PDB file of C-alpha atoms in Angstrom:
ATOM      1  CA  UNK A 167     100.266  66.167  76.042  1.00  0.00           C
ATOM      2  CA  UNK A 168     100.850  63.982  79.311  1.00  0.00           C
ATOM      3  CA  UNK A 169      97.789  62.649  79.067  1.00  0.00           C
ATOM      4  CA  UNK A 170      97.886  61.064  75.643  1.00  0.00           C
ATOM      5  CA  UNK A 171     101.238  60.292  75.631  1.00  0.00           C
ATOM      6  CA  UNK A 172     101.313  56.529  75.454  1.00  0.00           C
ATOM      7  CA  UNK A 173     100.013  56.532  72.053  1.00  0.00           C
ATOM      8  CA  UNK A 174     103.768  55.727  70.359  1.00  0.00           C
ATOM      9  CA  UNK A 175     106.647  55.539  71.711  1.00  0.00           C
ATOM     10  CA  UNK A 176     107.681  58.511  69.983  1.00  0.00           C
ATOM     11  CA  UNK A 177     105.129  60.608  72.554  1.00  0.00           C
ATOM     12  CA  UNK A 178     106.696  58.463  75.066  1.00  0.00           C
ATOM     13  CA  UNK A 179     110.030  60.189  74.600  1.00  0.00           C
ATOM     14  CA  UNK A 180     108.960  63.558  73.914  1.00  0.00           C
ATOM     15  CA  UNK A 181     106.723  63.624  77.216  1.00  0.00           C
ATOM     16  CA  UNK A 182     109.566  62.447  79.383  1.00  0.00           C
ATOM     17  CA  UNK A 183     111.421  65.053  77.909  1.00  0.00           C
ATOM     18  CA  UNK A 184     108.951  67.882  78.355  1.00  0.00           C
ATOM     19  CA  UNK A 185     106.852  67.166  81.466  1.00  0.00           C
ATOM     20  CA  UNK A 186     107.652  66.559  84.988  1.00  0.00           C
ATOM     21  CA  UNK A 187     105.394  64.723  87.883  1.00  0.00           C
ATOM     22  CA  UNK A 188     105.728  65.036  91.321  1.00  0.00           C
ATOM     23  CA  UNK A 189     107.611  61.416  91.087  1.00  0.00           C
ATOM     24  CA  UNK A 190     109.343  59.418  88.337  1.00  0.00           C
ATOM     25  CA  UNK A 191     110.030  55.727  88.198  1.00  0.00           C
ATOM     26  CA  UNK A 192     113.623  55.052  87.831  1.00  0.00           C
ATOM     27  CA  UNK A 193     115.064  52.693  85.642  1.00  0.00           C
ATOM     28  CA  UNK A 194     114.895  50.222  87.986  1.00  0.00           C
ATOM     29  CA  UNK A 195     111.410  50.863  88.315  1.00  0.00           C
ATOM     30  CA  UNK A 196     111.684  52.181  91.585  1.00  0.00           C
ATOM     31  CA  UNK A 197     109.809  55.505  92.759  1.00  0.00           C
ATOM     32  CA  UNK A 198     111.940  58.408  92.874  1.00  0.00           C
ATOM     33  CA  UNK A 199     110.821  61.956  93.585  1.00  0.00           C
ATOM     34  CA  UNK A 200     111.287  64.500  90.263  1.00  0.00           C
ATOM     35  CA  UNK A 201     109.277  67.973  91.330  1.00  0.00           C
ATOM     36  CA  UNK A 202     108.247  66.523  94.555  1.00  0.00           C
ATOM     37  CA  UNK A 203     111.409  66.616  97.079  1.00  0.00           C
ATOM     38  CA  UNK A 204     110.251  64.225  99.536  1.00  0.00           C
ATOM     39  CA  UNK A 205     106.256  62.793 100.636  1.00  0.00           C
ATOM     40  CA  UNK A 206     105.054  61.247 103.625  1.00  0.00           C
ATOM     41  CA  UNK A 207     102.183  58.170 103.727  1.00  0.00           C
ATOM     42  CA  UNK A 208     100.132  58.019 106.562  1.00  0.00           C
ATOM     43  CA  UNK A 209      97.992  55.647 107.607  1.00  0.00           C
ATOM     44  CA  UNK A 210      98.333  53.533 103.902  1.00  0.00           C
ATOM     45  CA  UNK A 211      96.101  56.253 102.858  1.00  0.00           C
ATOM     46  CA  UNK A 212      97.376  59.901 102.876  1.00  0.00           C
ATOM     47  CA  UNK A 213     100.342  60.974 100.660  1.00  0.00           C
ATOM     48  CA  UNK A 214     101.505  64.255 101.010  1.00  0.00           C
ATOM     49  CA  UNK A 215     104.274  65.588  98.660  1.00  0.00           C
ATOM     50  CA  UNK A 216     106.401  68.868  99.478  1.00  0.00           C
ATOM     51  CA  UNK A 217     107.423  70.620  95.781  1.00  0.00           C
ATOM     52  CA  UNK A 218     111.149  71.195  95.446  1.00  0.00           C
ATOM     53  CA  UNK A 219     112.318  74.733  95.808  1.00  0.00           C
ATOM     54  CA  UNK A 220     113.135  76.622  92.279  1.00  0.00           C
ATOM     55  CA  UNK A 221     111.520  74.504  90.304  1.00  0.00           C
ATOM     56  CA  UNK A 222     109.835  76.068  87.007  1.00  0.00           C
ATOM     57  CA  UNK A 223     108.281  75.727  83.681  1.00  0.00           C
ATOM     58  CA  UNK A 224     109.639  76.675  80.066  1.00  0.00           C
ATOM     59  CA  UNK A 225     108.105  80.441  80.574  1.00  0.00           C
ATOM     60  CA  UNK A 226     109.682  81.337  83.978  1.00  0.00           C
ATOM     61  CA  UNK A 227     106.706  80.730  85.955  1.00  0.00           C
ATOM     62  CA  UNK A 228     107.334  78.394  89.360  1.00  0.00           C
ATOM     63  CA  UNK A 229     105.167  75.213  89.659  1.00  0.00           C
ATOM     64  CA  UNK A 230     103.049  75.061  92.232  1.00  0.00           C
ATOM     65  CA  UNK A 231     100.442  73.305  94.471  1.00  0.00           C
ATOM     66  CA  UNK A 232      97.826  74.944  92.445  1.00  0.00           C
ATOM     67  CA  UNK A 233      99.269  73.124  89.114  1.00  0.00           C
ATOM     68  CA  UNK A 234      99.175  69.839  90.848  1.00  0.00           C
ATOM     69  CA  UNK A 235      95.433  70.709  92.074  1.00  0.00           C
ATOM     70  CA  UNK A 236      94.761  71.777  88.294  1.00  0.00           C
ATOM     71  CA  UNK A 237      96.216  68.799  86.537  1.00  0.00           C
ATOM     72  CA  UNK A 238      94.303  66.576  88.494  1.00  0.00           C
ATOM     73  CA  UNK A 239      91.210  68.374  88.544  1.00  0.00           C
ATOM     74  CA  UNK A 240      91.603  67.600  84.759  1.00  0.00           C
ATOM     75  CA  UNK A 241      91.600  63.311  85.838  1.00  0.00           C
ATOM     76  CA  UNK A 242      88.792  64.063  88.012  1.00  0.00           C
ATOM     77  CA  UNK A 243      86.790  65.921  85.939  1.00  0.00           C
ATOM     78  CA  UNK A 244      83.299  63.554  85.254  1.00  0.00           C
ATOM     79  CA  UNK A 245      83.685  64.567  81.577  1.00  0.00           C
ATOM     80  CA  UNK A 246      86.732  63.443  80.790  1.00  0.00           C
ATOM     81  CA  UNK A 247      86.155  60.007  79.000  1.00  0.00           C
ATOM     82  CA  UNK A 248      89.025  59.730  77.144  1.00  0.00           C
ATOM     83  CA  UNK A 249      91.419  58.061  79.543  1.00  0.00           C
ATOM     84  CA  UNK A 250      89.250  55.874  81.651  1.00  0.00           C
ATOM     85  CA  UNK A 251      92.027  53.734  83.921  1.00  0.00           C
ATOM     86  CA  UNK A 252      93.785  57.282  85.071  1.00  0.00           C
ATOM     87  CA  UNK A 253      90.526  58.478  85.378  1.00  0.00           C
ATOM     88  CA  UNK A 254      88.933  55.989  87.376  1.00  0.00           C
ATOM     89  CA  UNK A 255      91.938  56.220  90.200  1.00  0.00           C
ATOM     90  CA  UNK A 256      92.073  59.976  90.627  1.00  0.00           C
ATOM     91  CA  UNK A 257      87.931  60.596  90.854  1.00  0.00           C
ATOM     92  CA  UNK A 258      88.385  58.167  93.961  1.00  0.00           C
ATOM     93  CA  UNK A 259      91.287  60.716  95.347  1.00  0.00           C
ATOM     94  CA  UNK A 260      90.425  63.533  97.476  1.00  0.00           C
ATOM     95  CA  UNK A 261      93.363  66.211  96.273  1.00  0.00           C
ATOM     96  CA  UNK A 262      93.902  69.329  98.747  1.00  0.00           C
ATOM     97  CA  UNK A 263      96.243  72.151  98.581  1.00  0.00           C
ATOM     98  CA  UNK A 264      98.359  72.615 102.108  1.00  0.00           C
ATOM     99  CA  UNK A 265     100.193  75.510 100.998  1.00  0.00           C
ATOM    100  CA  UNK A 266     102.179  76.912  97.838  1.00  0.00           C
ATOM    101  CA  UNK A 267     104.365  74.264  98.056  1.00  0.00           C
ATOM    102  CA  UNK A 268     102.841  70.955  99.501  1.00  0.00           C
ATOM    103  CA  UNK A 269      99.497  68.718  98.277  1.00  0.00           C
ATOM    104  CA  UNK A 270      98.077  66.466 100.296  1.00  0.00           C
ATOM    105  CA  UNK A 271      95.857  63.301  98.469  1.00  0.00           C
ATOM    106  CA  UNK A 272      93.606  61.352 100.700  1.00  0.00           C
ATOM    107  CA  UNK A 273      92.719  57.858  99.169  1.00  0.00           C
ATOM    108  CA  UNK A 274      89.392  55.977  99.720  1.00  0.00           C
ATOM    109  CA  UNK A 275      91.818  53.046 100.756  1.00  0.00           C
ATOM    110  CA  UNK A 276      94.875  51.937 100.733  1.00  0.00           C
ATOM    111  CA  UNK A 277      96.887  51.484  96.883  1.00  0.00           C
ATOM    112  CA  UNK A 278      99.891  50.280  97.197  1.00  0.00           C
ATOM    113  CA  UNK A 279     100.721  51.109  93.357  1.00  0.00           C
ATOM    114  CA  UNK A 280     100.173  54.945  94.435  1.00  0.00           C
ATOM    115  CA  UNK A 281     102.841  56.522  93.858  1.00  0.00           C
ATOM    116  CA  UNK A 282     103.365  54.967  90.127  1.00  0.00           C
ATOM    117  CA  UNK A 283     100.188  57.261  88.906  1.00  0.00           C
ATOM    118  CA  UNK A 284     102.156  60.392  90.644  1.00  0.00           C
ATOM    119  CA  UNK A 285     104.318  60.267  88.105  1.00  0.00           C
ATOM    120  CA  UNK A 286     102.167  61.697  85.774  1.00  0.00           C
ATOM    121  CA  UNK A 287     103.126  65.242  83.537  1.00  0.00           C
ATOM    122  CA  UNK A 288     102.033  67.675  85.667  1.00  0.00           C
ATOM    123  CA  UNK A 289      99.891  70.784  83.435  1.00  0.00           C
ATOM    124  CA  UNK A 290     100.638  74.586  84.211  1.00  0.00           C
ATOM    125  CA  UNK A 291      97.231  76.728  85.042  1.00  0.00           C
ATOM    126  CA  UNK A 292      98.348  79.729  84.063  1.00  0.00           C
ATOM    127  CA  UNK A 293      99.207  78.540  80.529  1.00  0.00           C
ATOM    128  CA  UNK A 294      95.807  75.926  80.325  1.00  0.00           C
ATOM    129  CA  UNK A 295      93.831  76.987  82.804  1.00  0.00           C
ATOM    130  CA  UNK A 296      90.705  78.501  80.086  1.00  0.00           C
ATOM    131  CA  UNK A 297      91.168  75.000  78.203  1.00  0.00           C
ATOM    132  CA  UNK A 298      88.318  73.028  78.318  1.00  0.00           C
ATOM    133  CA  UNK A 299      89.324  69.734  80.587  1.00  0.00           C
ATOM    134  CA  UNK A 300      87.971  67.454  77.628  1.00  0.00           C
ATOM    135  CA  UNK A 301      90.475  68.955  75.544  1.00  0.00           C
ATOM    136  CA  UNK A 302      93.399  68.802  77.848  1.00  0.00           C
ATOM    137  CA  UNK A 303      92.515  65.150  78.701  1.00  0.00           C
ATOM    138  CA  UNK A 304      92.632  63.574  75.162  1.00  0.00           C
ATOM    139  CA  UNK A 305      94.297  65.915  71.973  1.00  0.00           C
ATOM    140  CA  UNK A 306      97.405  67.271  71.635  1.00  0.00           C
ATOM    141  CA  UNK A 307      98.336  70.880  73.190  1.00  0.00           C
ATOM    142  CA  UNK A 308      97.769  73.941  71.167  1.00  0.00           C
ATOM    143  CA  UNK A 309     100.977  76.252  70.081  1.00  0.00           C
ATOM    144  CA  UNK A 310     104.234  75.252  71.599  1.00  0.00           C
ATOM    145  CA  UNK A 311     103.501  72.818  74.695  1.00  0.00           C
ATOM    146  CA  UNK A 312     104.956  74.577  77.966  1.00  0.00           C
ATOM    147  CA  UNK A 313     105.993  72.156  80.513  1.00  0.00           C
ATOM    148  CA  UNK A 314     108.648  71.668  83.287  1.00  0.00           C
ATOM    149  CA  UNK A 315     110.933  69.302  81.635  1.00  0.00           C
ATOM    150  CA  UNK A 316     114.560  69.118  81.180  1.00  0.00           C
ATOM    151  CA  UNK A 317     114.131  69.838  77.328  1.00  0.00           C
ATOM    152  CA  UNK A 318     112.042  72.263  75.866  1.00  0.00           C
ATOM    153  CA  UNK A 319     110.728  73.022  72.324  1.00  0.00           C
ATOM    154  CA  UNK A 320     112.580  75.359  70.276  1.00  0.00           C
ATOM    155  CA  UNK A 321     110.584  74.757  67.111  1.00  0.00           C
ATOM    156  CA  UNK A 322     107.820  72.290  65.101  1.00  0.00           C
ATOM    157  CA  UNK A 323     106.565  71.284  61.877  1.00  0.00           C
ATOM    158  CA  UNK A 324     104.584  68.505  60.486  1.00  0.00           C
ATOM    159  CA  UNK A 325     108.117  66.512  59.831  1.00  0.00           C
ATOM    160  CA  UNK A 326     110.302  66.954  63.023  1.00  0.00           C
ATOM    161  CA  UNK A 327     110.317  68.799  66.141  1.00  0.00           C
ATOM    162  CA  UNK A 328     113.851  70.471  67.492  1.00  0.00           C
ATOM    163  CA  UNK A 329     114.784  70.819  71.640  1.00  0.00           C
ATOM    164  CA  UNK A 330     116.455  72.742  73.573  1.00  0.00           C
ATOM    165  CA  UNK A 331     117.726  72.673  77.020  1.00  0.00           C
ATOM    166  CA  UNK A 332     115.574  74.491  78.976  1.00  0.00           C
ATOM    167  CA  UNK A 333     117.426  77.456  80.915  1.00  0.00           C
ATOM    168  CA  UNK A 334     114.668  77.332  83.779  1.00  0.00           C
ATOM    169  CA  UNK A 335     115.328  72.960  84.564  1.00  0.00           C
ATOM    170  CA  UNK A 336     117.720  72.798  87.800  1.00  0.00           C
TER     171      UNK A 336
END
């Protein structure tokens, strides 16, 4: 789960793996874009983000604006207790859908660290959509997790879990 995944570093490794945000941080810790292709800051205050063409998750299924809208409607979500600092930040962001392909986020005021909290695993709605956001927000995913990553997972048990390359990653 994205949202839990600073728990070891194990998690760590398996979410980087798995999950994709609209940004990454480099290993210079710069920002770099990952789903998103490019974004544009107005005003210190407005980010939008255009999604990169092709881009899908481990069933087929393109990502979309409505994903980005969904995964952070989980962080906004007044219920959601579970991870307070990622919390906080996104219940101050007003998130909007421009089309299939673009999301706009209006801040309250200007953050300069931003584009850091972008970089968060992005959820697919069709796959987690019926989940309750309390759920999604602080235990691990039910079933095989489906994500957008470069890896995907072929199988689990209690011991070990085995990847695969995931035939739908450009």
């Amino acid at each position: 789960n994205p949202f839990v995944c600073d728990r070891n570093e194990v998690d760590e490794d398996l979410c980087t793996l798995l999950f994709r945000g609209l940004t990454k941080i480099d290993q210079d810790g710069r920002v770099i874009p990952d789903l998103a292709s490019d974004w544009t800051i107005t005003d210190e205050k407005i980010y939008t983000f255009r999604l990169k063409p092709d881009q899908f998750w481990h069933d087929g299924r393109p990502v979309t604006a409505d994903d980005v809208l969904f995964t952070m409607g989980i962080l906004q979500n007044p219920d959601v207790v579970d991870i307070p600092n990622l919390a906080i930040l996104w219940r101050t962001v007003k998130v909007e859908k421009v089309d299939t392909s673009t999301i706009r986020f209006t801040l309250s005021e200007p953050f300069s660290p931003f584009l850091d909290y972008t970089a968060i695993g992005l959820l697919p709605q069709h796959i987690y959509g019926d989940l309750p956001a309390t759920d999604l927000a602080s235990k691990p995913l039910n079933g095989t997790p489906i994500g957008s990553g470069p890896m995907m997972i072929e199988a689990m048990a209690a011991d070990h879990i085995r990847l695969k390359p995931s035939p739908f990653y450009a």
